[in-house]
Short mmCIF file of C-alpha atoms and ligand atoms in Angstrom, two decimals:
data_model
loop_
_atom_site.label_atom_id
_atom_site.label_comp_id
_atom_site.label_asym_id
_atom_site.label_seq_id
_atom_site.Cartn_x
_atom_site.Cartn_y
_atom_site.Cartn_z
CA ALA L 68 0.78 -0.12 0.22
CA GLY L 69 2.98 2.40 -0.41
CA ALA L 70 3.85 4.80 2.22
CA GLY L 71 0.49 3.85 4.46
CA GLY L 72 -1.25 5.29 1.12
CA SER L 73 -4.18 4.52 -0.18
CA SER L 74 -3.38 5.12 -3.58
CA GLY L 75 -6.45 3.73 -6.06
CA ASP L 76 -5.85 1.20 -7.75
CA SER L 77 -2.12 0.59 -7.15
CA SER L 78 -2.08 -2.51 -9.47
CA GLU L 79 -1.69 0.36 -12.31
CA ARG L 80 2.00 0.15 -12.45
CA VAL L 81 2.19 4.80 -14.18
CA LEU L 82 0.22 7.39 -12.52
CA ARG L 83 -0.78 9.35 -15.26
CA VAL L 84 -0.64 13.24 -13.75
CA LEU L 85 -0.96 16.19 -15.90
CA GLY L 86 -0.62 14.29 -19.39
CA GLN L 87 2.51 13.37 -18.05
CA GLU L 88 3.10 9.98 -16.87
CA TYR L 89 4.94 8.66 -13.79
CA ALA L 90 6.80 5.92 -12.55
CA ARG L 91 5.43 4.52 -9.23
CA ASP L 92 7.19 3.65 -6.48
CA ASN L 93 6.98 2.98 -2.74
CA MET L 94 6.10 6.70 -2.28
CA SER L 95 2.87 6.90 -4.60
CA ASN L 96 0.08 8.08 -2.07
CA VAL L 97 -2.02 10.72 -4.35
CA THR L 98 -5.59 9.27 -5.09
CA PRO L 99 -7.71 9.06 -7.67
CA ALA L 100 -10.02 11.45 -6.18
CA VAL L 101 -6.95 13.91 -5.71
CA VAL L 102 -5.77 13.95 -9.62
CA GLN L 103 -9.05 14.66 -10.15
CA ARG L 104 -9.48 17.91 -8.53
CA MET L 105 -5.75 18.43 -10.81
CA ASP L 106 -7.81 19.81 -14.35
CA ALA L 107 -10.50 22.19 -11.98
CA ASP L 108 -8.85 25.47 -13.01
CA LEU L 109 -10.67 27.39 -10.45
CA LEU L 110 -8.97 30.26 -10.48
CA SER L 111 -9.82 30.68 -14.29
CA GLN L 112 -13.02 30.32 -13.90
CA PRO L 113 -14.16 34.49 -14.26
CA SER L 114 -17.62 33.78 -11.68
CA HIS L 115 -15.61 31.43 -9.35
CA PRO L 116 -15.38 33.31 -5.97
CA LEU L 117 -11.59 32.60 -5.66
CA ALA L 118 -11.38 34.08 -8.80
CA ILE L 119 -13.21 36.90 -8.18
CA LEU L 120 -11.23 36.94 -4.90
CA LEU L 121 -7.72 36.90 -6.86
CA ARG L 122 -8.45 39.32 -9.24
CA HIS L 123 -8.94 41.94 -6.68
CA ILE L 124 -5.69 40.69 -4.82
CA GLU L 125 -3.98 41.51 -7.93
CA GLU L 126 -6.10 45.15 -8.76
CA TYR L 127 -3.94 46.00 -5.07
CA PHE L 128 -1.08 44.82 -6.47
CA GLN L 129 -1.19 46.87 -9.79
CA GLN L 130 -2.45 50.08 -7.66
CA ASP L 131 0.30 53.11 -8.03
CA GLN L 132 1.73 52.15 -4.59
CA PHE L 133 3.72 49.62 -6.81
CA ARG L 134 4.48 51.01 -9.62
CA HIS L 135 7.80 52.22 -11.10
CA PHE L 136 7.97 55.33 -13.22
CA GLY L 137 3.70 54.38 -14.18
CA ARG L 138 5.46 50.66 -14.41
CA CYS L 139 3.92 48.00 -12.22
CA ILE L 140 6.61 46.53 -9.69
CA PHE L 141 4.94 43.00 -9.46
CA SER L 142 4.23 40.30 -12.13
CA SER L 143 1.09 37.69 -11.70
CA HIS L 144 1.93 34.00 -12.51
CA ARG L 145 -0.88 31.39 -12.11
CA ASN L 146 0.77 28.66 -14.07
CA MET L 147 3.94 27.30 -12.38
CA LYS L 148 2.62 23.84 -12.68
CA PRO L 149 1.74 21.72 -9.35
CA VAL L 150 3.82 19.32 -10.04
CA VAL L 151 7.19 19.47 -8.54
CA THR L 152 10.01 18.00 -6.19
CA PRO L 153 11.00 17.83 -3.40
CA GLN L 154 14.09 20.13 -3.86
CA GLN L 155 11.69 23.28 -4.59
CA ASN L 156 8.60 21.83 -2.05
CA PHE L 157 11.26 21.88 1.07
CA ASP L 158 15.01 22.00 0.53
CA SER L 159 15.15 25.23 -1.75
CA LEU L 160 13.77 26.44 1.80
CA LEU L 161 15.61 25.20 3.32
CA ILE L 162 13.76 22.70 5.54
CA PRO L 163 15.22 20.34 6.76
CA GLN L 164 15.98 16.65 6.14
CA ASP L 165 14.52 15.80 9.10
CA HIS L 166 11.74 17.77 9.88
CA PRO L 167 7.66 16.39 10.20
CA SER L 168 6.41 18.17 7.27
CA ARG L 169 8.18 16.47 4.76
CA SER L 170 6.40 13.07 6.02
CA PRO L 171 4.63 11.15 2.92
CA SER L 172 1.38 11.46 5.83
CA ASP L 173 0.76 15.08 5.04
CA ASN L 174 1.81 15.02 1.15
CA TYR L 175 0.55 13.93 -2.08
CA TYR L 176 4.01 11.84 -3.62
CA LEU L 177 3.54 10.78 -7.24
CA ASN L 178 6.89 8.87 -6.14
CA LYS L 179 10.15 10.37 -4.74
CA ASP L 180 11.44 12.63 -7.12
CA PHE L 181 8.08 14.16 -7.82
CA MET L 182 5.36 15.62 -5.89
CA LEU L 183 2.23 17.60 -5.62
CA ARG L 184 2.93 20.96 -4.37
CA ALA L 185 2.21 21.74 -0.87
CA HIS L 186 2.48 24.99 -1.31
CA THR L 187 3.53 27.92 -2.96
CA SER L 188 6.53 28.68 -2.06
CA ALA L 189 7.80 26.07 -4.12
CA HIS L 190 7.97 28.40 -6.03
CA GLN L 191 9.84 31.32 -4.60
CA SER L 192 13.59 30.51 -5.55
CA GLU L 193 13.22 29.77 -9.29
CA LEU L 194 11.26 32.58 -9.54
CA ILE L 195 14.42 34.73 -8.49
CA SER L 196 16.23 33.53 -10.40
CA SER L 197 15.20 33.90 -13.19
CA GLY L 198 15.29 36.94 -12.17
CA LEU L 199 12.42 38.84 -10.55
CA ASN L 200 12.44 41.04 -7.91
CA ALA L 201 8.97 42.22 -6.82
CA PHE L 202 6.29 38.75 -8.03
CA ILE L 203 2.90 37.35 -6.63
CA CYS L 204 2.51 34.10 -7.43
CA SER L 205 -1.03 32.31 -7.48
CA GLY L 206 -2.19 28.59 -8.08
CA ASP L 207 -3.41 25.25 -6.48
CA VAL L 208 -1.69 23.12 -3.42
CA TYR L 209 -1.95 20.01 -2.14
CA ARG L 210 -2.25 18.66 1.50
CA ARG L 211 -3.19 15.52 3.05
CA ASP L 212 -5.25 16.87 6.37
CA GLU L 213 -8.13 15.75 8.75
CA ILE L 214 -11.46 16.14 6.93
CA ASP L 215 -13.92 19.24 8.82
CA ARG L 216 -15.52 22.79 7.10
CA SER L 217 -12.57 24.26 6.56
CA HIS L 218 -9.76 21.78 5.24
CA TYR L 219 -9.91 20.05 1.97
CA PRO L 220 -7.21 18.37 -0.27
CA VAL L 221 -6.96 20.81 -2.35
CA PHE L 222 -7.12 24.13 -1.63
CA HIS L 223 -5.31 27.58 -3.02
CA GLN L 224 -2.92 30.49 -2.00
CA THR L 225 -1.29 33.37 -3.32
CA GLU L 226 2.90 33.44 -2.46
CA GLY L 227 4.08 36.60 -3.01
CA VAL L 228 7.30 37.72 -2.85
CA ARG L 229 9.40 41.22 -2.67
CA LEU L 230 13.50 42.10 -3.27
CA PHE L 231 15.04 44.98 -2.30
CA SER L 232 18.22 45.92 -4.08
CA ILE L 233 21.14 48.24 -1.63
CA ASP L 234 20.27 51.35 -2.85
CA GLU L 235 16.41 50.72 -1.66
CA VAL L 236 16.93 49.67 2.15
CA ASN L 237 19.93 52.77 1.65
CA LYS L 238 17.04 54.81 1.01
CA MET L 239 14.59 53.41 4.14
CA THR L 240 17.09 53.53 7.04
CA GLY L 241 20.04 55.68 5.81
CA SER L 242 22.53 53.18 6.55
CA SER L 243 24.00 50.27 6.13
CA VAL L 244 22.38 46.83 5.14
CA PHE L 245 24.40 43.86 5.86
CA ALA L 246 26.04 43.38 9.20
CA GLN L 247 29.46 41.05 9.33
CA HIS L 248 29.81 38.79 12.04
CA ALA L 249 26.44 39.62 13.48
CA SER L 250 24.35 36.63 14.96
CA ARG L 251 20.95 35.73 15.13
CA SER L 252 19.08 37.48 17.55
CA PRO L 253 14.47 37.34 17.76
CA GLU L 254 14.28 41.03 15.48
CA HIS L 255 17.01 39.77 12.96
CA GLN L 256 19.65 37.30 10.96
CA GLU L 257 23.00 37.09 11.69
CA SER L 258 23.90 38.99 7.87
CA HIS L 259 21.56 41.53 8.17
CA THR L 260 22.02 44.62 10.26
CA ILE L 261 18.51 45.61 12.62
CA THR L 262 17.78 48.43 10.76
CA THR L 263 17.48 46.81 7.64
CA ALA L 264 15.39 43.87 8.92
CA GLN L 265 12.79 46.51 10.94
CA ALA L 266 12.44 48.47 7.62
CA VAL L 267 12.01 45.69 5.75
CA GLY L 268 9.62 43.85 8.18
CA ARG L 269 7.56 47.22 8.29
CA ASP L 270 7.54 47.35 4.31
CA LEU L 271 6.22 44.06 4.39
CA ARG L 272 3.41 44.40 7.29
CA THR L 273 2.04 48.13 6.03
CA THR L 274 1.70 46.16 2.33
CA LEU L 275 -0.04 42.68 3.41
CA SER L 276 -2.53 45.74 5.86
CA GLY L 277 -3.28 47.50 3.17
CA LEU L 278 -3.96 45.12 1.42
CA VAL L 279 -6.67 42.98 3.75
CA GLU L 280 -8.02 46.34 4.04
CA HIS L 281 -8.64 46.73 0.36
CA LEU L 282 -10.81 43.53 0.57
CA PHE L 283 -12.61 44.22 3.73
CA GLY L 284 -12.66 48.03 4.39
CA PRO L 285 -11.47 48.77 7.96
CA VAL L 286 -11.36 45.95 9.94
CA GLU L 287 -9.19 44.81 13.72
CA GLN L 288 -6.48 42.52 12.42
CA ARG L 289 -3.54 41.85 14.19
CA TRP L 290 0.39 40.25 14.08
CA VAL L 291 1.52 37.63 15.65
CA ASP L 292 5.16 36.35 15.51
CA CYS L 293 5.84 32.36 14.41
CA TYR L 294 8.03 30.34 12.33
CA PHE L 295 9.04 29.59 9.23
CA PRO L 296 12.35 28.16 8.25
CA PHE L 297 12.32 30.09 5.27
CA THR L 298 11.88 33.89 6.76
CA HIS L 299 12.89 35.59 9.87
CA PRO L 300 11.44 37.16 11.70
CA SER L 301 8.10 35.75 10.74
CA TRP L 302 4.51 36.18 11.32
CA GLU L 303 1.19 35.21 10.65
CA LEU L 304 -1.53 38.11 10.46
CA GLU L 305 -4.69 37.47 11.90
CA ILE L 306 -8.54 38.85 11.50
CA LEU L 307 -11.32 39.19 13.98
CA PHE L 308 -14.37 38.19 12.10
CA GLU L 309 -17.58 37.28 13.76
CA GLY L 310 -16.12 38.06 17.45
CA GLU L 311 -13.19 35.29 16.74
CA TRP L 312 -9.57 35.89 15.37
CA LEU L 313 -8.60 34.26 11.83
CA GLU L 314 -4.91 33.37 10.17
CA VAL L 315 -5.27 34.14 7.01
CA LEU L 316 -1.32 34.58 5.88
CA GLY L 317 2.43 33.42 7.11
CA CYS L 318 5.21 35.65 5.78
CA GLY L 319 8.69 37.61 6.91
CA VAL L 320 12.19 38.38 6.23
CA MET L 321 13.44 35.90 3.65
CA GLU L 322 16.40 33.95 5.16
CA GLN L 323 19.83 35.20 2.94
CA GLU L 324 20.87 32.22 2.31
CA ILE L 325 17.41 31.21 -0.22
CA LEU L 326 18.20 34.45 -2.11
CA ASP L 327 21.93 34.11 -2.30
CA ALA L 328 21.34 30.75 -3.34
CA ALA L 329 18.75 32.08 -6.08
CA GLY L 330 21.65 34.61 -7.49
CA ALA L 331 20.42 37.27 -5.14
CA ASP L 332 22.78 37.90 -2.71
CA ASN L 333 23.08 41.75 -2.69
CA LYS L 334 19.78 41.69 -2.47
CA VAL L 335 17.86 41.76 0.81
CA GLY L 336 13.64 40.89 0.99
CA TRP L 337 10.14 40.03 2.11
CA ALA L 338 7.95 36.88 1.25
CA PHE L 339 3.91 35.82 2.24
CA GLY L 340 2.31 33.03 1.52
CA LEU L 341 -1.89 32.73 1.89
CA GLY L 342 -4.67 30.61 1.79
CA LEU L 343 -7.44 31.79 -0.83
CA GLU L 344 -10.08 30.22 0.69
CA ARG L 345 -9.95 30.68 4.28
CA LEU L 346 -9.87 34.26 3.12
CA ALA L 347 -12.34 33.68 0.54
CA MET L 348 -15.13 31.96 3.71
CA VAL L 349 -14.56 35.75 5.68
CA LEU L 350 -14.91 38.30 2.97
CA PHE L 351 -18.43 35.84 1.93
CA GLY L 352 -19.33 34.08 4.07
CA ILE L 353 -18.60 30.38 2.23
CA PRO L 354 -19.78 28.44 5.49
CA ASP L 355 -17.84 24.99 3.75
CA ILE L 356 -15.21 24.35 1.94
CA ARG L 357 -16.35 21.65 -0.27
CA LEU L 358 -18.50 24.86 -1.56
CA PHE L 359 -15.39 25.78 -3.87
CA TRP L 360 -15.64 22.64 -6.14
CA SER L 361 -20.17 22.63 -6.17
CA LYS L 362 -21.61 22.92 -9.44
CA ASP L 363 -24.30 24.16 -8.48
CA PRO L 364 -26.30 27.11 -9.50
CA ARG L 365 -27.60 28.02 -6.57
CA PHE L 366 -24.07 28.37 -5.57
CA LEU L 367 -21.99 29.42 -8.36
CA SER L 368 -25.08 32.11 -9.64
CA GLN L 369 -24.48 34.04 -6.21
CA PHE L 370 -21.07 34.91 -7.32
CA LYS L 371 -20.77 38.07 -10.58
CA HIS L 372 -17.49 38.63 -12.12
CA ASP L 373 -18.03 42.40 -12.00
CA ALA L 374 -19.68 43.04 -8.95
CA PRO L 375 -17.62 45.82 -6.40
CA LEU L 376 -16.73 43.18 -3.52
CA ALA L 377 -18.92 44.60 -1.07
CA SER L 378 -21.84 43.93 -2.42
CA ILE L 379 -21.31 40.40 -2.05
CA LYS L 380 -22.33 38.18 0.83
CA PHE L 381 -23.05 34.53 0.00
CA LYS L 382 -26.68 33.76 1.60
CA PRO L 383 -26.87 29.88 2.46
CA PHE L 384 -29.39 27.22 1.12
CA SER L 385 -31.20 25.18 3.38
CA LYS L 386 -28.80 23.05 4.73
CA TYR L 387 -30.46 18.99 4.14
CA PRO L 388 -29.68 16.58 6.98
CA PRO L 389 -26.58 14.98 8.45
CA CYS L 390 -26.11 11.20 8.51
CA ASN L 391 -23.60 9.59 10.81
CA LYS L 392 -21.27 6.51 10.50
CA ASP L 393 -19.13 4.77 12.94
CA ILE L 394 -16.00 2.46 12.41
CA SER L 395 -13.99 0.57 14.04
CA PHE L 396 -10.59 -0.81 13.71
CA TRP L 397 -7.66 -2.76 14.99
CA ILE L 398 -4.62 -1.40 12.99
CA ASP L 399 -1.80 -4.17 12.07
CA ASP L 400 0.66 -1.65 9.49
CA ASP L 401 3.35 0.13 11.21
CA ALA L 402 2.50 2.96 7.96
CA PHE L 403 -1.00 3.93 9.47
CA SER L 404 -1.79 7.03 10.54
CA ASP L 405 -4.78 9.12 10.51
CA ASN L 406 -4.39 11.13 6.48
CA SER L 407 -3.88 7.31 4.59
CA PHE L 408 -8.30 6.78 6.83
CA THR L 409 -9.34 10.21 5.32
CA ASP L 410 -7.86 9.92 2.09
CA VAL L 411 -10.03 6.77 1.90
CA VAL L 412 -13.23 8.21 3.21
CA ARG L 413 -12.21 10.99 0.31
CA SER L 414 -11.90 8.40 -2.15
CA VAL L 415 -15.48 6.61 -1.24
CA ALA L 416 -17.57 8.91 -0.16
CA GLY L 417 -16.23 11.93 -2.26
CA ASP L 418 -17.25 15.85 -1.44
CA LEU L 419 -20.56 13.68 0.79
CA ALA L 420 -18.00 13.30 3.68
CA GLU L 421 -18.57 16.58 5.82
CA HIS L 422 -16.69 15.67 9.17
CA VAL L 423 -14.81 12.92 10.06
CA ALA L 424 -14.06 12.99 14.45
CA LEU L 425 -11.91 10.56 15.33
CA ILE L 426 -13.88 9.63 18.80
CA ASP L 427 -11.51 6.49 20.76
CA SER L 428 -7.95 5.80 20.58
CA PHE L 429 -6.41 3.13 22.60
CA THR L 430 -3.13 0.67 23.11
CA HIS L 431 -4.42 -2.64 23.75
CA PRO L 432 -2.00 -2.78 26.98
CA LYS L 433 -1.60 -6.24 26.40
CA THR L 434 -0.86 -7.16 22.76
CA GLY L 435 -0.11 -3.73 21.68
CA ARG L 436 -2.13 -2.90 19.11
CA ARG L 437 -3.40 0.05 18.67
CA SER L 438 -7.68 0.95 18.12
CA ARG L 439 -9.56 3.53 16.13
CA THR L 440 -13.04 4.48 16.01
CA PHE L 441 -14.07 7.25 13.90
CA ARG L 442 -17.50 8.36 13.74
CA ILE L 443 -17.62 10.74 9.96
CA VAL L 444 -21.08 12.94 9.33
CA TYR L 445 -22.04 13.07 5.72
CA ARG L 446 -23.85 15.35 4.65
CA SER L 447 -25.21 16.19 0.70
CA MET L 448 -25.51 20.42 -0.30
CA ASP L 449 -27.34 19.83 -2.27
CA ARG L 450 -29.95 17.52 -1.25
CA THR L 451 -31.44 14.77 1.52
CA VAL L 452 -29.06 11.14 1.50
CA THR L 453 -30.58 8.63 2.43
CA ASN L 454 -29.64 5.83 5.03
CA GLU L 455 -29.70 3.28 2.23
CA GLU L 456 -27.59 4.97 0.33
CA ILE L 457 -24.66 5.84 3.10
CA ASN L 458 -25.42 2.42 4.72
CA GLU L 459 -24.16 1.29 0.49
CA ILE L 460 -21.45 3.92 1.19
CA GLN L 461 -20.28 3.04 4.97
CA GLU L 462 -19.90 -0.15 3.55
CA GLN L 463 -17.50 0.13 0.87
CA LEU L 464 -15.50 1.82 3.04
CA ARG L 465 -15.04 -0.07 5.35
CA LYS L 466 -14.58 -3.26 2.55
CA THR L 467 -11.72 -0.62 1.31
CA VAL L 468 -10.72 0.34 4.32
CA ALA L 469 -9.52 -3.48 5.48
CA HIS L 470 -7.76 -4.01 1.82
CA GLU L 471 -5.97 -1.22 1.38
CA LEU L 472 -4.98 -0.36 5.69
CA HIS L 473 -4.42 -3.77 6.62
CA VAL L 474 -6.30 -3.56 9.18
CA GLU L 475 -8.89 -5.49 10.80
CA LEU L 476 -12.81 -4.02 11.35
CA ARG L 477 -14.98 -4.27 15.41
C1 FA5 O 178 2.46 28.16 4.34
O1 FA5 O 178 2.03 27.58 3.42
C2 FA5 O 178 3.82 29.50 3.87
N1 FA5 O 178 3.85 28.86 2.62
C3 FA5 O 178 3.70 30.58 3.75
C4 FA5 O 178 4.50 31.68 4.31
C5 FA5 O 178 4.90 31.95 2.38
C6 FA5 O 178 4.86 31.73 5.17
C7 FA5 O 178 6.26 32.84 2.72
C8 FA5 O 178 6.12 33.15 4.72
C9 FA5 O 178 6.36 33.20 4.01
P1 FA5 O 178 0.85 28.05 6.58
O2 FA5 O 178 1.13 26.13 5.91
O3 FA5 O 178 0.72 28.32 7.30
O4 FA5 O 178 2.49 28.40 5.58
O5 FA5 O 178 -0.10 27.67 5.23
C10 FA5 O 178 -0.91 29.45 4.82
C11 FA5 O 178 -1.94 29.97 4.93
O6 FA5 O 178 -2.84 29.02 3.95
C12 FA5 O 178 -2.94 29.69 5.95
O7 FA5 O 178 -2.41 30.70 6.90
C13 FA5 O 178 -4.35 29.25 5.63
O8 FA5 O 178 -4.32 30.27 5.30
C14 FA5 O 178 -4.17 29.10 4.68
N2 FA5 O 178 -4.04 27.22 4.86
C15 FA5 O 178 -3.22 26.44 5.44
N3 FA5 O 178 -3.40 24.47 5.62
C16 FA5 O 178 -5.37 25.84 5.12
C17 FA5 O 178 -5.95 23.91 5.36
N4 FA5 O 178 -5.62 22.91 4.66
N5 FA5 O 178 -6.76 24.73 4.32
C18 FA5 O 178 -7.06 26.07 3.95
N6 FA5 O 178 -6.00 26.95 3.83
C19 FA5 O 178 -5.08 26.36 4.60
MG1 MG O 179 -0.40 28.18 9.57
#
């Protein structure tokens, strides 16, 4: 079954993804349900809410404040291929060899050499190497994850990068850019002076607060210190929405080592990555992430490509009743991960699976076998499901789980 994966029909020796063939190996864990989503190209459908949001983001970066003698500073990229190498997704970003984010239980690998990008940061290095100083880069990203209203194995990100030359930083700070023999502190990297790090960080936060205001109008925001292997210092931006603080993006001052390796050793820069679904859910009041994949006209007709942003508010259609089913099993395979189970649920139940909750988990004190009980909430977005059809799906799920994940049903 590969690395805890449910690889669909794993008797096929090659995987076909976007017209290319990839030889399967023991890292392959991409599922047909995910590959099928790769043609959707939601960002290119003019009236899709994600496309509307992205257009407004792109529009912000074309405003006068981001022009130099009338020319846009930021170029916009939407066509970078989602199949990348682990080198692009991890190594180029200084993510250590043993970092947990590389695990096959969190990522979709085509084989040991290729994977579906887990973030748009995978393209930072190549775009900088190509000579760009400022860009945004948007596309679909893929992660093996839990199933609930805000998680889907495919979502979309926009990456932003801006580099500054030594002259530009000098103009902002009036002092030198690079530090000699300094050590890293919470405020700056070893090769940056503190004034450089502060000026770049300030420009980053001003740019992003401006973006949020461009999209939302006045809204309460706060910056939270955080950690990424590819930026330092790093922050997350949270916005207050209906009484709750929501994380919408991660960002920071780019690690100089990344710029050096990409041939921009005489520049400093910032980068950010934001989740388009999260922003769109908040901005338009969309309650469930599955709706972005809906073909239901009651959903799609509510979004008009030329409507002013502030006028777009989703009116949910009535919710249909859920149907809950539990499944319990003993695990006999060390490679089992909870995400390998949720992948099987996605493959068998498709978008009828609204939520998967781990409701019980224990290890038998004598045999050492692990046990899991999951509750699956089935619900359709556009009709009432019958107990009969869900029983059939649940039966299929039990068979597939037993067969592919090497578990013993209880
Ligand atoms: C990253 O992906 C970093 N690459 C962001 C970054 C870029 C940091 C450049 C610094 C410099 P993170 O995993 O936190 O970080 O995801 C970034 C954003 O994507 C989150 O803030 C959130 O808005 C969105 N996001 C993350 N996971 C999901 C998910 N499962 N479903 C929907 N949106 C998600
Ligand atoms: Mg995060």
